[in-house]
Amino acid sequence: MSNTPQAGAVVVHGGAGASREHEDGCVLAARRALAQLEVNGDALDAAIVAVTTLEDDGRFNAGSGSVLGLDGATIEMDASIMDTRGRLGAIAAVQSVKNPVQLARAVADTPHWLLAGEGAQRFARAIGMPASEPVSERQRAAHRKILSQLAGSVPAMPGVNNNLFDRFWNYNTPLNLPEGSACDTVGAVVRGADGHFAVACSTGGSAPKLLGRVGDTPIIGSGFYAGPEGAVAATGIGEHIVRHLLARTVYGWIADGMPLAQALQRGVDLFDPSIAGGLIAVSRNDAAACSNSDMPHSRMVQR
Ligand code: ASP
């Protein structure tokens, strides 16, 4: 940890493969994170403020905007937080929680680092966290789009045969195909002026997905990582990200002295260009974002 005072920095993303039309949401989230840094200088608090803002936005696949499961009713969310003060928490496949990132933060105060499914949901109720808002028309429209993609011949998830979702179906109600894959998770990385680093991530998961599917977002070293040389968050299809332990791999390159932009580009280059992938990171003296497709994001440095 550097003891030398440096400028605080924030980078926020709204998901690889998501429309940049929604970038104003990332700008607002980064602005709020910088304002939070001014309040108490805590990089983790700032990262959580940014991700909470994006969860409440409704246009991103996280919190209030989370993608519906293939049954058109279930929403399962993943989230994570980590910083260089030793705080680490995550939740996986949790239902009915308004702000999963805050639940992940609360897990960091328990004896555990990761809570999943019903246990995570009960934990949320036990500590008085509000339940999710009702499903919006936007979420329903995204679900209809996924079902129509699944019914077509082009894979709804790159490289995965559409029939596999039917074959391994595990929701309570039958698959009802109608008459693109959602991949716009959110994340934030922050460098505090005191040299501490933090990361926070949240997602409704990439779609289409089976019940109980967990991606990279709550998996340390895959979707997120923070260490004495920086913090990294990944976005894209979790099944690909975990195979590269992407966040920890990129962090390792940064810690070895590779310029930040080069480390992020090398990480993104691990993906086939047909698979949307993106990274954001802060290091001791830099802050950057990189992706192989559109990725709404915002980068701000304290003056
Ligand atoms: N990585 C997330 C997941 O696979 C999705 C995303 O980043 O958009 O759950």
Coordinates of C-alpha atoms and ligand atoms in Angstrom, one line a residue:
M1 CA 0.0 0.0 0.0
S2 CA 1.4 3.4 -1.0
N3 CA 1.4 5.9 1.8
T4 CA 1.9 8.7 -0.7
P5 CA -1.3 10.8 -1.1
Q6 CA -2.5 10.5 -4.7
A7 CA -5.6 11.5 -6.6
G8 CA -8.7 9.4 -6.1
A9 CA -10.0 7.8 -9.2
V10 CA -13.2 6.0 -10.3
V11 CA -14.1 3.8 -13.3
V12 CA -17.6 2.5 -13.8
H13 CA -19.1 0.2 -16.5
G14 CA -22.6 -0.7 -17.6
G15 CA -21.7 -4.0 -19.2
A16 CA -19.9 -5.3 -22.3
G17 CA -22.2 -5.5 -25.3
A18 CA -24.6 -3.0 -23.8
S19 CA -25.8 0.2 -25.6
R20 CA -23.8 3.3 -25.1
E21 CA -27.1 5.2 -25.1
H22 CA -27.2 4.5 -21.4
E23 CA -23.7 6.0 -20.7
D24 CA -25.3 8.9 -18.8
G25 CA -26.2 6.3 -16.0
C26 CA -22.5 5.5 -15.7
V27 CA -21.5 9.2 -15.6
L28 CA -24.0 9.8 -12.8
A29 CA -22.7 6.7 -10.9
A30 CA -19.1 7.8 -11.2
R31 CA -19.9 11.3 -10.1
R32 CA -21.7 10.0 -7.0
A33 CA -18.8 7.8 -6.3
L34 CA -16.3 10.7 -6.4
A35 CA -18.6 12.7 -4.2
Q36 CA -18.7 9.8 -1.7
L37 CA -14.8 9.7 -1.8
E38 CA -14.9 13.4 -0.7
V39 CA -17.1 12.4 2.3
N40 CA -14.9 9.8 4.0
G41 CA -12.2 8.8 1.5
D42 CA -13.2 5.1 1.7
A43 CA -12.7 3.6 -1.8
L44 CA -15.2 0.7 -1.0
D45 CA -18.0 3.0 0.1
A46 CA -17.5 4.9 -3.2
A47 CA -17.6 1.8 -5.3
I48 CA -20.8 0.7 -3.6
V49 CA -22.4 4.1 -4.2
A50 CA -21.6 3.8 -7.9
V51 CA -23.0 0.2 -8.2
T52 CA -26.1 1.1 -6.1
T53 CA -26.8 3.9 -8.5
L54 CA -26.6 1.6 -11.5
E55 CA -28.7 -1.1 -9.7
D56 CA -31.5 1.5 -9.1
D57 CA -31.2 2.9 -12.7
G58 CA -33.4 0.2 -14.2
R59 CA -31.7 0.2 -17.6
F60 CA -28.8 -2.1 -16.7
N61 CA -28.9 -5.8 -16.0
A62 CA -28.5 -5.5 -12.2
G63 CA -30.7 -4.8 -9.3
S64 CA -34.0 -3.2 -10.5
G65 CA -33.1 -3.9 -14.2
S66 CA -32.0 -7.5 -13.8
V67 CA -32.9 -9.9 -16.6
L68 CA -35.8 -12.3 -16.0
G69 CA -35.1 -16.0 -15.9
L70 CA -36.2 -18.1 -18.9
D71 CA -39.5 -18.9 -17.1
G72 CA -40.4 -15.2 -17.3
A73 CA -40.8 -14.9 -13.5
T74 CA -37.7 -15.7 -11.6
I75 CA -34.8 -13.2 -11.1
E76 CA -31.6 -14.4 -9.6
M77 CA -28.7 -12.0 -9.0
D78 CA -25.0 -12.1 -8.2
A79 CA -22.9 -9.4 -6.6
S80 CA -19.5 -8.9 -5.0
I81 CA -17.3 -6.4 -3.2
M82 CA -13.6 -6.4 -2.2
D83 CA -11.0 -3.9 -1.0
T84 CA -7.5 -3.6 0.3
R85 CA -8.7 -3.1 3.9
G86 CA -9.5 -6.8 3.9
R87 CA -13.3 -6.6 3.2
L88 CA -14.6 -9.3 0.9
G89 CA -18.2 -10.3 0.4
A90 CA -20.4 -11.9 -2.3
I91 CA -23.9 -13.2 -3.0
A92 CA -24.9 -15.6 -5.7
A93 CA -28.3 -16.6 -7.2
V94 CA -30.2 -14.5 -4.7
Q95 CA -33.9 -13.5 -5.4
S96 CA -35.9 -10.5 -4.3
V97 CA -33.2 -8.1 -3.0
K98 CA -33.4 -4.5 -4.2
N99 CA -29.6 -3.8 -3.9
P100 CA -27.5 -7.0 -4.2
V101 CA -24.3 -5.0 -3.9
Q102 CA -25.3 -3.8 -0.4
L103 CA -26.1 -7.4 0.5
A104 CA -22.6 -8.5 -0.7
R105 CA -21.2 -5.7 1.5
A106 CA -23.1 -7.0 4.5
V107 CA -21.8 -10.5 3.9
A108 CA -18.3 -9.1 4.4
D109 CA -19.2 -8.5 8.1
T110 CA -20.3 -12.1 8.7
P111 CA -17.9 -15.1 9.3
H112 CA -18.3 -16.0 5.6
W113 CA -17.4 -14.4 2.2
L114 CA -20.1 -15.8 0.0
L115 CA -23.8 -16.6 0.6
A116 CA -26.0 -18.2 -2.1
G117 CA -29.7 -18.7 -2.9
E118 CA -32.3 -18.9 -0.2
G119 CA -29.7 -18.5 2.6
A120 CA -28.6 -15.2 1.1
Q121 CA -32.2 -14.1 0.7
R122 CA -33.0 -14.9 4.4
F123 CA -29.9 -13.1 5.4
A124 CA -31.2 -10.0 3.5
R125 CA -34.5 -10.2 5.4
A126 CA -32.8 -10.8 8.7
I127 CA -30.8 -7.5 8.4
G128 CA -33.8 -5.6 7.1
M129 CA -32.9 -5.1 3.4
P130 CA -35.8 -4.2 1.2
A131 CA -37.2 -6.7 -1.3
S132 CA -37.0 -6.0 -5.1
E133 CA -39.3 -3.7 -6.9
P134 CA -42.0 -5.2 -9.1
V135 CA -40.8 -6.4 -12.5
S136 CA -40.8 -3.6 -15.1
E137 CA -42.1 -3.6 -18.7
R138 CA -38.5 -3.2 -19.8
Q139 CA -37.5 -6.5 -18.1
R140 CA -40.5 -8.2 -19.7
A141 CA -39.5 -6.9 -23.1
A142 CA -35.9 -8.2 -22.7
H143 CA -37.3 -11.6 -21.7
R144 CA -39.5 -11.8 -24.8
K145 CA -36.5 -10.9 -26.9
I146 CA -34.4 -13.8 -25.4
L147 CA -37.2 -16.3 -25.9
S148 CA -37.5 -15.3 -29.6
Q149 CA -33.8 -15.6 -30.0
L150 CA -33.9 -19.1 -28.4
A151 CA -36.6 -20.1 -30.8
G152 CA -34.4 -19.1 -33.8
S153 CA -31.4 -20.9 -35.3
V154 CA -28.7 -18.3 -34.2
P155 CA -27.3 -19.1 -30.8
A156 CA -28.8 -16.8 -28.1
M157 CA -25.6 -17.3 -26.2
P158 CA -22.5 -17.3 -28.5
G159 CA -21.2 -20.8 -29.1
V160 CA -24.0 -22.6 -27.2
N161 CA -26.6 -24.6 -28.9
N162 CA -30.1 -23.2 -28.2
N163 CA -31.5 -26.7 -27.7
L164 CA -29.4 -27.2 -24.5
F165 CA -31.7 -24.8 -22.6
D166 CA -34.6 -27.0 -23.4
R167 CA -32.8 -30.2 -22.7
F168 CA -31.5 -29.2 -19.3
W169 CA -34.6 -27.1 -18.3
N170 CA -35.0 -26.8 -14.5
Y171 CA -37.6 -24.2 -13.8
N172 CA -40.9 -25.1 -12.2
T173 CA -43.0 -24.1 -15.3
P174 CA -42.5 -25.5 -18.8
L175 CA -40.3 -23.6 -21.4
N176 CA -42.7 -21.7 -23.5
L177 CA -41.0 -20.5 -26.7
P178 CA -42.8 -17.8 -28.6
E179 CA -44.1 -17.1 -31.2
G180 CA -29.5 -11.5 -28.2
S181 CA -28.2 -12.5 -25.1
A182 CA -28.5 -9.9 -22.2
C183 CA -25.0 -9.1 -20.9
D184 CA -25.1 -5.7 -19.3
T185 CA -23.9 -6.2 -15.8
V186 CA -22.5 -3.3 -13.8
G187 CA -19.2 -2.7 -11.9
A188 CA -17.0 0.0 -10.3
V189 CA -13.4 0.2 -9.3
V190 CA -12.0 2.9 -7.1
R191 CA -8.6 4.2 -5.9
G192 CA -8.8 6.2 -2.7
A193 CA -6.4 9.2 -2.2
D194 CA -4.9 7.1 0.7
G195 CA -3.7 4.4 -1.8
H196 CA -6.4 1.9 -1.0
F197 CA -8.3 0.1 -3.8
A198 CA -11.8 -1.3 -4.0
V199 CA -14.1 -3.1 -6.5
A200 CA -17.9 -3.7 -6.5
C201 CA -20.0 -5.6 -9.1
S202 CA -23.6 -6.6 -9.6
T203 CA -25.5 -8.6 -12.2
G204 CA -28.8 -10.3 -13.1
G205 CA -26.5 -12.7 -14.9
S206 CA -26.0 -13.3 -18.6
A207 CA -29.0 -14.6 -20.4
P208 CA -30.3 -17.1 -21.4
K209 CA -29.6 -19.0 -18.2
L210 CA -30.9 -22.0 -16.3
L211 CA -32.2 -21.7 -12.8
G212 CA -29.4 -21.6 -10.3
R213 CA -26.8 -20.5 -12.8
V214 CA -24.0 -18.4 -11.3
G215 CA -21.5 -16.5 -13.4
D216 CA -18.2 -14.8 -12.7
T217 CA -19.5 -11.8 -10.9
P218 CA -19.5 -13.3 -7.4
I219 CA -16.3 -15.4 -8.0
I220 CA -13.2 -13.9 -6.5
G221 CA -10.4 -13.6 -9.1
S222 CA -12.8 -14.1 -12.0
G223 CA -15.3 -11.2 -12.0
F224 CA -13.4 -9.1 -9.5
Y225 CA -10.2 -8.6 -7.7
A226 CA -8.5 -5.9 -5.5
G227 CA -4.9 -6.0 -4.2
P228 CA -2.1 -3.5 -3.2
E229 CA -1.4 -2.6 -6.8
G230 CA -5.0 -2.0 -8.0
A231 CA -8.5 -3.2 -8.6
V232 CA -10.1 -5.0 -11.6
A233 CA -13.7 -5.8 -12.6
A234 CA -14.7 -7.9 -15.6
T235 CA -17.8 -8.1 -17.7
G236 CA -19.0 -10.5 -20.4
I237 CA -20.2 -14.1 -20.4
G238 CA -19.2 -15.6 -17.0
E239 CA -18.7 -19.1 -18.4
H240 CA -15.8 -17.7 -20.5
I241 CA -14.4 -15.2 -17.9
V242 CA -14.0 -17.9 -15.1
R243 CA -11.9 -20.1 -17.4
H244 CA -9.3 -17.3 -17.5
L245 CA -9.5 -16.3 -13.8
L246 CA -9.7 -13.0 -15.7
A247 CA -9.7 -10.3 -12.9
R248 CA -6.8 -11.9 -11.0
T249 CA -4.9 -12.7 -14.2
V250 CA -5.1 -9.0 -15.3
Y251 CA -4.3 -7.8 -11.8
G252 CA -1.1 -10.0 -11.9
W253 CA 0.0 -8.2 -15.1
I254 CA -0.6 -4.8 -13.5
A255 CA 1.3 -5.8 -10.4
D256 CA 4.2 -7.0 -12.6
G257 CA 4.4 -3.4 -14.0
M258 CA 2.6 -3.8 -17.3
P259 CA 1.0 -0.4 -18.3
L260 CA -2.7 -0.5 -17.4
A261 CA -4.1 0.0 -20.9
Q262 CA -1.9 -2.9 -22.2
A263 CA -2.9 -5.2 -19.4
L264 CA -6.6 -4.6 -20.1
Q265 CA -6.2 -5.0 -23.8
R266 CA -4.3 -8.3 -23.3
G267 CA -7.2 -9.5 -21.0
V268 CA -9.9 -8.6 -23.6
D269 CA -7.8 -10.3 -26.3
L270 CA -8.3 -13.6 -24.5
F271 CA -11.8 -13.6 -25.8
D272 CA -13.0 -14.6 -29.2
P273 CA -14.2 -11.4 -30.8
S274 CA -17.7 -12.9 -31.2
I275 CA -18.0 -13.0 -27.4
A276 CA -18.5 -9.6 -25.7
G277 CA -15.9 -9.0 -23.0
G278 CA -14.8 -5.9 -21.1
L279 CA -12.6 -4.8 -18.2
I280 CA -12.2 -1.8 -16.0
A281 CA -9.3 -1.2 -13.6
V282 CA -7.5 1.3 -11.4
S283 CA -3.8 1.1 -10.6
R284 CA -1.5 3.3 -8.5
N285 CA -1.3 5.9 -11.2
D286 CA -3.8 5.1 -13.9
A287 CA -7.5 4.3 -14.4
A288 CA -8.9 2.8 -17.6
A289 CA -11.6 0.7 -19.4
C290 CA -11.3 -1.6 -22.4
S291 CA -13.7 -3.8 -24.3
N292 CA -14.1 -5.7 -27.6
S293 CA -17.7 -4.3 -28.1
D294 CA -19.8 -1.3 -27.0
M295 CA -19.5 -0.8 -23.2
P296 CA -21.1 2.2 -21.5
H297 CA -18.5 3.5 -19.0
S298 CA -17.2 6.5 -17.2
R299 CA -13.8 7.4 -15.8
M300 CA -13.3 10.2 -13.3
V301 CA -10.2 11.4 -11.4
Q302 CA -10.3 13.7 -8.3
R303 CA -8.8 17.1 -8.8
Ligands
ASP1 N1 -20.4 -11.5 -16.3 C1 -21.9 -11.5 -16.1 C2 -22.3 -13.0 -16.0 O1 -21.9 -13.8 -16.7 C3 -22.6 -10.9 -17.1 C4 -22.1 -9.6 -17.7 O2 -20.9 -9.2 -17.3 O3 -22.8 -8.9 -18.4 O4 -23.2 -13.2 -15.1

